[in-house]
PDB file of C-alpha atoms in Angstrom:
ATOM      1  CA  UNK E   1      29.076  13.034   3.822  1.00 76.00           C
ATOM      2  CA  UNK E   2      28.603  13.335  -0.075  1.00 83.00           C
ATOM      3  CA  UNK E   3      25.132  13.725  -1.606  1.00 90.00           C
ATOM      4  CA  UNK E   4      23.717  14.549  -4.751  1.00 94.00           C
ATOM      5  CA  UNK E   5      20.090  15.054  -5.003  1.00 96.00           C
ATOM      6  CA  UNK E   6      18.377  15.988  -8.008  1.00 97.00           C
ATOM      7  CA  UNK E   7      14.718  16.536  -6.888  1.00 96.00           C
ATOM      8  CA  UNK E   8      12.829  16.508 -10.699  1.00 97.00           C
ATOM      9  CA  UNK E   9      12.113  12.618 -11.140  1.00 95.00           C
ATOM     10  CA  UNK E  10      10.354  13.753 -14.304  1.00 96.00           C
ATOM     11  CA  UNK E  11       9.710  16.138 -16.645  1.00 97.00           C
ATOM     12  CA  UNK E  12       7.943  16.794 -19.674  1.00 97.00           C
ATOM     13  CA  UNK E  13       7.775  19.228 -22.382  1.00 97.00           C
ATOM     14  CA  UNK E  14       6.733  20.364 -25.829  1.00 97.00           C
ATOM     15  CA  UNK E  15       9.764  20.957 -28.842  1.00 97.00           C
ATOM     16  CA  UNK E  16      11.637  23.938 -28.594  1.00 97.00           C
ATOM     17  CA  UNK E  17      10.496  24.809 -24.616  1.00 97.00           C
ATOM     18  CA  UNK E  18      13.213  25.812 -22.808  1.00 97.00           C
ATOM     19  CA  UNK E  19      14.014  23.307 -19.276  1.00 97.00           C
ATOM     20  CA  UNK E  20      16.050  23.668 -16.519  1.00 98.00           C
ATOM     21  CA  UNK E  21      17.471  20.318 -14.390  1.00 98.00           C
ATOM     22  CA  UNK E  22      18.247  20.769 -10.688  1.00 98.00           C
ATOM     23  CA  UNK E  23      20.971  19.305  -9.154  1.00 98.00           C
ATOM     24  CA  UNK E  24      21.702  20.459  -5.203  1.00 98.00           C
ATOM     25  CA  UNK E  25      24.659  18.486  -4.229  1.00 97.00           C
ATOM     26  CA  UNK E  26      26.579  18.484  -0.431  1.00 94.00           C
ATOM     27  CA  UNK E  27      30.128  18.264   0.236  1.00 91.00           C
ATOM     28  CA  UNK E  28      32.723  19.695   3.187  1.00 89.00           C
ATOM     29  CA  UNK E  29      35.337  19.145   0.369  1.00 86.00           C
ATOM     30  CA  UNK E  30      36.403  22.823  -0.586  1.00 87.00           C
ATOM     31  CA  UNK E  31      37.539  21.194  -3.922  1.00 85.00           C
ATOM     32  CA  UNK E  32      35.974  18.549  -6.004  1.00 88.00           C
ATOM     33  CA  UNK E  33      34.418  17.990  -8.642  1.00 88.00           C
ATOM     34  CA  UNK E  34      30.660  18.420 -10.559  1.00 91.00           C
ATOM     35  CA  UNK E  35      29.737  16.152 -14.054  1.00 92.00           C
ATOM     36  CA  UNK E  36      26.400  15.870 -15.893  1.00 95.00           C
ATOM     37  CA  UNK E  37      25.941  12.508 -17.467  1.00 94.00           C
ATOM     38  CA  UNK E  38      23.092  11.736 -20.533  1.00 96.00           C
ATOM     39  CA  UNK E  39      21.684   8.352 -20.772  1.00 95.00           C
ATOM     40  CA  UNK E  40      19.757   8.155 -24.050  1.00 94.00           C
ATOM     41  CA  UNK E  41      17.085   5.226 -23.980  1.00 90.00           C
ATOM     42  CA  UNK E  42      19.959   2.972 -25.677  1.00 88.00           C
ATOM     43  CA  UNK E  43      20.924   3.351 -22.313  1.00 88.00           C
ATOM     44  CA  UNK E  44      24.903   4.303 -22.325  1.00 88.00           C
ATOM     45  CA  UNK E  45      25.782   7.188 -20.169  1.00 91.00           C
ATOM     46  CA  UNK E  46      27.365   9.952 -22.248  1.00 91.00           C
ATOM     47  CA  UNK E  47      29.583  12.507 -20.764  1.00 90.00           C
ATOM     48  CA  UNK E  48      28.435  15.829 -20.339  1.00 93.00           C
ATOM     49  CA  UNK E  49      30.409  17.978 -18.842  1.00 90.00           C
ATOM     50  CA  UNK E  50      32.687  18.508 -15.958  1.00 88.00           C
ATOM     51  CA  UNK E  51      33.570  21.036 -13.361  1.00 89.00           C
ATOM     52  CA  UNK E  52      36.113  21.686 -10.835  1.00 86.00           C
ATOM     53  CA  UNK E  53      34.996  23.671  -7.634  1.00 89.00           C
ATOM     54  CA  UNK E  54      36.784  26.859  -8.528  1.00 87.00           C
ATOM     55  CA  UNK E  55      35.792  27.208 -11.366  1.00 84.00           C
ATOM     56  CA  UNK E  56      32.684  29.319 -11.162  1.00 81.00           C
ATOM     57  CA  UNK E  57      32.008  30.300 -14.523  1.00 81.00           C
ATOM     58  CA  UNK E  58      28.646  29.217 -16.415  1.00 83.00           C
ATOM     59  CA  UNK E  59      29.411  27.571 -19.839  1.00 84.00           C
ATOM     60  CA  UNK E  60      27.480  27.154 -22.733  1.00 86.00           C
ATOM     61  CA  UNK E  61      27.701  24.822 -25.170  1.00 87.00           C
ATOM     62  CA  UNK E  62      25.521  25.182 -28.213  1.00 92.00           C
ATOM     63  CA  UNK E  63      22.071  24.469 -26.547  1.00 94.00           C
ATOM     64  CA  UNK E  64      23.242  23.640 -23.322  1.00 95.00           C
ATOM     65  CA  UNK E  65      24.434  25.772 -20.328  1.00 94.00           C
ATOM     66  CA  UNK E  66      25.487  25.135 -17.245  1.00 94.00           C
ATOM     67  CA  UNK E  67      24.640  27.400 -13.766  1.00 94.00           C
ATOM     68  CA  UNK E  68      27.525  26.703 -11.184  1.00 94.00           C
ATOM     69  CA  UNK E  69      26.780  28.266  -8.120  1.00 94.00           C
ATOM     70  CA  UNK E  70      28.674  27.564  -4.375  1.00 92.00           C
ATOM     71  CA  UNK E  71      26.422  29.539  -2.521  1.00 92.00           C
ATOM     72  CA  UNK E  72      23.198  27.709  -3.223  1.00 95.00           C
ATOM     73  CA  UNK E  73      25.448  24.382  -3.852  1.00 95.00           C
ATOM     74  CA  UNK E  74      23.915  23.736  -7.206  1.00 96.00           C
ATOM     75  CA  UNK E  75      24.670  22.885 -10.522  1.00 96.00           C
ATOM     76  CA  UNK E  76      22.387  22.993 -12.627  1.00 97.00           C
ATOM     77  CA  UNK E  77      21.717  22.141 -16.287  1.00 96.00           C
ATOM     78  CA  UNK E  78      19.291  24.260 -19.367  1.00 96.00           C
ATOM     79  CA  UNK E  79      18.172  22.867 -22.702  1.00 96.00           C
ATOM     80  CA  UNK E  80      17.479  25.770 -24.282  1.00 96.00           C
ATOM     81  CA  UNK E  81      14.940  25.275 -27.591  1.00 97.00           C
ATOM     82  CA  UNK E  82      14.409  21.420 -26.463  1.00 97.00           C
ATOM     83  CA  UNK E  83      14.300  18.587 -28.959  1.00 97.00           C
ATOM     84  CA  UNK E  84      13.066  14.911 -28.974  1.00 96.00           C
ATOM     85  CA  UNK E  85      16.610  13.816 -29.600  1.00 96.00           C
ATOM     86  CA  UNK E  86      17.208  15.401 -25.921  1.00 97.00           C
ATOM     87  CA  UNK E  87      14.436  12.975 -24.220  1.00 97.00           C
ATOM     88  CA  UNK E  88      16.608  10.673 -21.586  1.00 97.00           C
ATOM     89  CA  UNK E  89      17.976  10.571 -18.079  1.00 96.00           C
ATOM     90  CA  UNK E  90      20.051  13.214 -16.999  1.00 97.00           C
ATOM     91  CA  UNK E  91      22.396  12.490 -14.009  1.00 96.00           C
ATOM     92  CA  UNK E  92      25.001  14.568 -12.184  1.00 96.00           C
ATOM     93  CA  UNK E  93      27.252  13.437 -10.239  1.00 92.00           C
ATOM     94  CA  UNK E  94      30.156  14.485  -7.774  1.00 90.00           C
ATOM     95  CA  UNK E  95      33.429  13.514  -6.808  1.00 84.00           C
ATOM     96  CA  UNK E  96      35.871  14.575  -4.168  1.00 76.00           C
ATOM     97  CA  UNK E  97      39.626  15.322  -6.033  1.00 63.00           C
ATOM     98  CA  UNK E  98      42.289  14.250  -3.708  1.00 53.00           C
ATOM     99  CA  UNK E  99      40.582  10.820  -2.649  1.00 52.00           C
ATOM    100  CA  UNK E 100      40.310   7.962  -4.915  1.00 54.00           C
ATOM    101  CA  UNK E 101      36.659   7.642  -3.941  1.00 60.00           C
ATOM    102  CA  UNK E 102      33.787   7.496  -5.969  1.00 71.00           C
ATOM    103  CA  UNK E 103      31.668   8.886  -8.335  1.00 79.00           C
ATOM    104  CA  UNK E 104      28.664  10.020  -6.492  1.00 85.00           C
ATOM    105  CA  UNK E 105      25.458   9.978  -8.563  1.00 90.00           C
ATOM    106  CA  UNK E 106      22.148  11.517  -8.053  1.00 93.00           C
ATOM    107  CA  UNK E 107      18.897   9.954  -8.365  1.00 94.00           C
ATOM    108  CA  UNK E 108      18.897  11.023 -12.104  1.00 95.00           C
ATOM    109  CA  UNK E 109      15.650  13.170 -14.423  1.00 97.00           C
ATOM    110  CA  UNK E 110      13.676  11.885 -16.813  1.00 96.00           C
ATOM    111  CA  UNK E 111      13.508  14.558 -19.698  1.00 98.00           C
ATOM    112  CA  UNK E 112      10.739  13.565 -22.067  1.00 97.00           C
ATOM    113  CA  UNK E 113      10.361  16.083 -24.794  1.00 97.00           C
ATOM    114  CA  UNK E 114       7.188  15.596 -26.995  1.00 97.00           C
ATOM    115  CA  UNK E 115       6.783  17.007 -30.815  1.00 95.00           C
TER     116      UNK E 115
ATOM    117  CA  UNK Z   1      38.232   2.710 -30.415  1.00 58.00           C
ATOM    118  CA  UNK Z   2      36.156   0.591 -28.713  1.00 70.00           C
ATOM    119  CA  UNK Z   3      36.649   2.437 -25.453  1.00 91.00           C
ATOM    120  CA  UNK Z   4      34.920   0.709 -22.789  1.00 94.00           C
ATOM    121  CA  UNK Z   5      32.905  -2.648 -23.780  1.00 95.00           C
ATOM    122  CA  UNK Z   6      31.177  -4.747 -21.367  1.00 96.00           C
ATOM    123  CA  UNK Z   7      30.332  -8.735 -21.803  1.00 96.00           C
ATOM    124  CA  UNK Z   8      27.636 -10.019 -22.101  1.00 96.00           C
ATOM    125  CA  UNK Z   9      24.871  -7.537 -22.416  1.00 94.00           C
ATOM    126  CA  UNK Z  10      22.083  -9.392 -21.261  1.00 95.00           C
ATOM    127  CA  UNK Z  11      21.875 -12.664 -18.902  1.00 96.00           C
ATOM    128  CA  UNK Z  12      19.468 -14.609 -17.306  1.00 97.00           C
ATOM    129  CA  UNK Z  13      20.597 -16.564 -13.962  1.00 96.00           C
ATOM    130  CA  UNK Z  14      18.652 -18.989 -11.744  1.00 97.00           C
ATOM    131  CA  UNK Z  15      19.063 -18.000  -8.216  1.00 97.00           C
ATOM    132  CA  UNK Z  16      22.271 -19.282  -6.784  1.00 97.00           C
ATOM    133  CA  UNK Z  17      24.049 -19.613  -9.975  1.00 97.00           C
ATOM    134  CA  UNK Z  18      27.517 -17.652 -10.397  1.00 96.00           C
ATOM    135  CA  UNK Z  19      28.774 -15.781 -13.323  1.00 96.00           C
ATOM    136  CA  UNK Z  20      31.394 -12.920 -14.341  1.00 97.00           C
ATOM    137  CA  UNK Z  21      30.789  -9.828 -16.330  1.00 97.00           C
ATOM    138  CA  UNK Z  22      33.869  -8.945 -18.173  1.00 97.00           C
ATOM    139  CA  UNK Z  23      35.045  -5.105 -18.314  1.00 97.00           C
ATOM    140  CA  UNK Z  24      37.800  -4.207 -21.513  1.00 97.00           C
ATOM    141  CA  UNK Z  25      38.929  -0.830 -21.925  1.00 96.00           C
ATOM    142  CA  UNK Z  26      41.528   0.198 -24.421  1.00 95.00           C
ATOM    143  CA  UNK Z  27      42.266   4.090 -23.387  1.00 92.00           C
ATOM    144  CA  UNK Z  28      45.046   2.669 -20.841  1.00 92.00           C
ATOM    145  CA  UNK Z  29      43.007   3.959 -17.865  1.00 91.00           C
ATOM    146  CA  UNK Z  30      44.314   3.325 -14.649  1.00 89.00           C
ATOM    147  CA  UNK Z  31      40.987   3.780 -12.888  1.00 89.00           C
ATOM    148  CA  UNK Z  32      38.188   1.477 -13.416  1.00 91.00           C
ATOM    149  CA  UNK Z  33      34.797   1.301 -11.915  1.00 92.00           C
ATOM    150  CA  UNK Z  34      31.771  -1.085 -11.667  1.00 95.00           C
ATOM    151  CA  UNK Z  35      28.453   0.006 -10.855  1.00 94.00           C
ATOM    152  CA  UNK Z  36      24.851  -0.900 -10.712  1.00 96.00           C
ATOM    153  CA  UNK Z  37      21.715   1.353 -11.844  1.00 95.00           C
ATOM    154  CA  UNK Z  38      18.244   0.455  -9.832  1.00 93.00           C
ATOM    155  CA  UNK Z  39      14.936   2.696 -10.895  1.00 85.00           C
ATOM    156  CA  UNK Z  40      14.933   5.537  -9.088  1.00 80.00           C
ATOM    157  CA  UNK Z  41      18.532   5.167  -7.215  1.00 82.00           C
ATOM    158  CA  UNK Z  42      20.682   6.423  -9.628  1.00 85.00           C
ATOM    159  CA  UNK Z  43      24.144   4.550 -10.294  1.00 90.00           C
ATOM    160  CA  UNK Z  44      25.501   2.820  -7.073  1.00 91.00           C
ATOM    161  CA  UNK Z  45      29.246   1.738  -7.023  1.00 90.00           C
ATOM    162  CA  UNK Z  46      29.953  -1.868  -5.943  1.00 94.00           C
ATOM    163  CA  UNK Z  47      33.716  -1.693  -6.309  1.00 94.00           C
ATOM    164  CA  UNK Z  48      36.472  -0.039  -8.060  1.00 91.00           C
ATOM    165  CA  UNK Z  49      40.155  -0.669  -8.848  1.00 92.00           C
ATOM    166  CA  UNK Z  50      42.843   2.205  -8.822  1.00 88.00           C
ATOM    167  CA  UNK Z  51      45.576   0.314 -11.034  1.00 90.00           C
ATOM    168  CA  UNK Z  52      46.708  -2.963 -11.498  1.00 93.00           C
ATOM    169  CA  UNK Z  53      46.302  -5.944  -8.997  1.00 94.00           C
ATOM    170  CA  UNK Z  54      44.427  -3.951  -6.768  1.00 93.00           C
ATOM    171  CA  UNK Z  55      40.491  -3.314  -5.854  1.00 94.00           C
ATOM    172  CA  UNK Z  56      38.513  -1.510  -3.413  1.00 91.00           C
ATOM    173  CA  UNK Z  57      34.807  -1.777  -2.047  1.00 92.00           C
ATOM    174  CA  UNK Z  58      32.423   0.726  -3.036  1.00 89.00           C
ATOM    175  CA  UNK Z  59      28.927   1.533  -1.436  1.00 87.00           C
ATOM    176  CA  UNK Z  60      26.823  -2.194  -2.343  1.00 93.00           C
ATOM    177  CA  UNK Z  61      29.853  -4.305  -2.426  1.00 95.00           C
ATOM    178  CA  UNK Z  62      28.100  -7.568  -0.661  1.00 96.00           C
ATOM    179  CA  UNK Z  63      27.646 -10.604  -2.778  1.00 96.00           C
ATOM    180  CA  UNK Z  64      30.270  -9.563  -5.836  1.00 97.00           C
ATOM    181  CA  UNK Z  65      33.744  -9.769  -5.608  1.00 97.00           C
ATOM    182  CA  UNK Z  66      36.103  -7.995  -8.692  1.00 97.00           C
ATOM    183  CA  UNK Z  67      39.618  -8.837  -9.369  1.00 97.00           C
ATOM    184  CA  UNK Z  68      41.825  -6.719 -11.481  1.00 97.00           C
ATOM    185  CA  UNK Z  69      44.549  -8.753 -13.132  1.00 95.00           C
ATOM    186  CA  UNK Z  70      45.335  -7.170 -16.243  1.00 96.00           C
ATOM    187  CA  UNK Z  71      45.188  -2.896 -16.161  1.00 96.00           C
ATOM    188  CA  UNK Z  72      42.958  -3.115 -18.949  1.00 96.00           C
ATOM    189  CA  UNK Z  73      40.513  -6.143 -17.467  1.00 97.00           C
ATOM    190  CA  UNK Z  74      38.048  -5.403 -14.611  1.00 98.00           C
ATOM    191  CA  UNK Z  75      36.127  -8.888 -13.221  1.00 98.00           C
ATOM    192  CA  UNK Z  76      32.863  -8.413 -11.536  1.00 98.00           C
ATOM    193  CA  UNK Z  77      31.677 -12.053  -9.999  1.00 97.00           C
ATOM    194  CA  UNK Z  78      28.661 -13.193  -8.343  1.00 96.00           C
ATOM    195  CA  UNK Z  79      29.180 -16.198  -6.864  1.00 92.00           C
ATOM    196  CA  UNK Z  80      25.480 -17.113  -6.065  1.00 96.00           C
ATOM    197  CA  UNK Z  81      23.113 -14.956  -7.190  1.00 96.00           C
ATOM    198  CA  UNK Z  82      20.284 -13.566  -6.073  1.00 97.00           C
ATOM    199  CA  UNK Z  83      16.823 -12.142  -7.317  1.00 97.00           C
ATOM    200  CA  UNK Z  84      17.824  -8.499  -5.648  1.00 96.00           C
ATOM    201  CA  UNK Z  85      21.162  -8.536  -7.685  1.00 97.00           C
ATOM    202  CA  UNK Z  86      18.742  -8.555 -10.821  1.00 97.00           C
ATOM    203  CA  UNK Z  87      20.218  -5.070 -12.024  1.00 97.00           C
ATOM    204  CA  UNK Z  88      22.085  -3.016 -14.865  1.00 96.00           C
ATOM    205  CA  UNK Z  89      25.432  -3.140 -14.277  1.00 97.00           C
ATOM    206  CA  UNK Z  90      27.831  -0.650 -15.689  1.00 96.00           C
ATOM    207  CA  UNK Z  91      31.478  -0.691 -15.802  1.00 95.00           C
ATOM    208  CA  UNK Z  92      33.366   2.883 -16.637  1.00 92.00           C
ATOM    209  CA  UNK Z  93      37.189   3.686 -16.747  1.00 91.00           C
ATOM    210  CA  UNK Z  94      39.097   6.931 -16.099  1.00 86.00           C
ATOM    211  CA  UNK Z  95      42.417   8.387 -16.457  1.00 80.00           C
ATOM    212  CA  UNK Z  96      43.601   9.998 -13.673  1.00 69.00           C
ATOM    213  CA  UNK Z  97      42.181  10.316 -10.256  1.00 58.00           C
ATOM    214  CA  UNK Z  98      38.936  11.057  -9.545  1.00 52.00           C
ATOM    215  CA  UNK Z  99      38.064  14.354 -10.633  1.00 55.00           C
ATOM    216  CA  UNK Z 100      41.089  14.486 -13.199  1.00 60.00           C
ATOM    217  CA  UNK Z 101      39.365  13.416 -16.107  1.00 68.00           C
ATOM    218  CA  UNK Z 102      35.342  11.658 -16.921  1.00 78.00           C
ATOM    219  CA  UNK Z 103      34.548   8.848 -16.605  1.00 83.00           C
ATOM    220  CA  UNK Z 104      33.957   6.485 -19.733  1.00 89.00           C
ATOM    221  CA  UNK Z 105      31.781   3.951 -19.810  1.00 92.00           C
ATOM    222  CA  UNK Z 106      30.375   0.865 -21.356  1.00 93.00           C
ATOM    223  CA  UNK Z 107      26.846   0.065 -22.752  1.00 93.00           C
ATOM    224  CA  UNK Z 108      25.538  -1.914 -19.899  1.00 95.00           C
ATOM    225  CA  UNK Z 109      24.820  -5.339 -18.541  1.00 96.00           C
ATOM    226  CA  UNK Z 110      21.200  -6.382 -18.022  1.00 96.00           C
ATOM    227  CA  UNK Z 111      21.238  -8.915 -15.489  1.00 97.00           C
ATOM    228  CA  UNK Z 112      17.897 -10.867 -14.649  1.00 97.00           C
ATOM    229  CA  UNK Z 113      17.901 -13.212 -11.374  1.00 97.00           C
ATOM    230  CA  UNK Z 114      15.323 -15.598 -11.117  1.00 97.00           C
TER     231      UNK Z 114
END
């Protein structure tokens, strides 16, 4: 079976902090898929970023990076120097790549960041 | 582009009453998705529709049906509703095959049952 669980319900923190979201997910697939999902309080869900299972590499993108590891099954996500506009729900969210099956979510984290 | 746009955005039903939420998308996607999001369970899929005429049940697929008549349509329907369906419901397209490409998706349905 597929899970995702991402363990931080909440967290808070001041401006420019640094914070980490955890996402632990559980597959027999060998390949598939990881994606991290924002959903602003407007509430659309913005894509993120996806990866495929081979792919192993961390990525950065501006003040986001990504931490793909297979041996600890997680993917998780840093906000590095943390602004307001970053306060929402972060989801990730898995998918197996030869099956049209779904797009498994996690429970999601509430990021509030506070001036 | 309007991507993927959802109608209506909010509705209010009595209990037993039926409705359809309407799902457009305008990227030609062949893959098209309807979910729901509950506090604290994430997003839960209720069905999904791989191309054209056809449509498949997700994880929560009892008491909505979907049809898929047009590629770039997606029908969710509850045909009497009830208070636990009270929900966001969010509809999201995609390319290729799961995994190929992200999923898009639209701003959300609040859905009150009373």
């Amino acid at each position: 079976a597929q899970k995702v669980t991402q363990a931080q319900t909440e967290i808070s923190v001041v401006e420019k902090e640094d914070v980490t979201l955890d996402c632990v997910y559980e597959t027999r697939d060998t390949t598939y898929y990881l994606f991290w999902y924002k959903q602003p309080p407007s509430g659309e869900l913005v894509f993120l970023i996806r990866r495929n299972s081979f792919d192993e590499q961390n990525e950065i993108s501006g003040r986001y990076s990504w931490n793909f590891q297979k041996s600890t099954s997680s993917f998780n996500f840093t906000i590095t120097a943390s602004q307001v506009v970053d306060s929402a729900v972060y989801f990730c969210a898995l998918i197996r790549s030869y099956n049209t099956d779904k797009l498994i979510f996690g429970t999601g984290t509430r990021l509030q960041v506070f001036p | 582009n309007a991507g993927v746009t959802q109608t209506p955005k909010f509705r209010v039903l009595k209990t037993g009453q039926s409705m359809t939420l309407l799902c457009a998308q305008d990227m030609n996607h062949e893959y098209m998705y309807w979910y729901r999001q509950d506090p604290g369970m994430g997003l839960r899929l209720i069905h999904y529709s791989v191309g054209e005429g056809t449509t498949a049940k997700g994880e929560v697929p009892d008491g909505y049906n979907v049809s898929r008549l047009k590629k770039q349509n997606f029908l969710l329907g509850l045909e009497s509703a009830a208070p636990s369906q009270t929900s966001v419901y969010f509809c999201a397209s995609s390319y290729s095959g799961p995994g190929g490409t992200e999923a898009f998706f639209g701003q959300g349905t609040r859905l009150t049952v009373v």
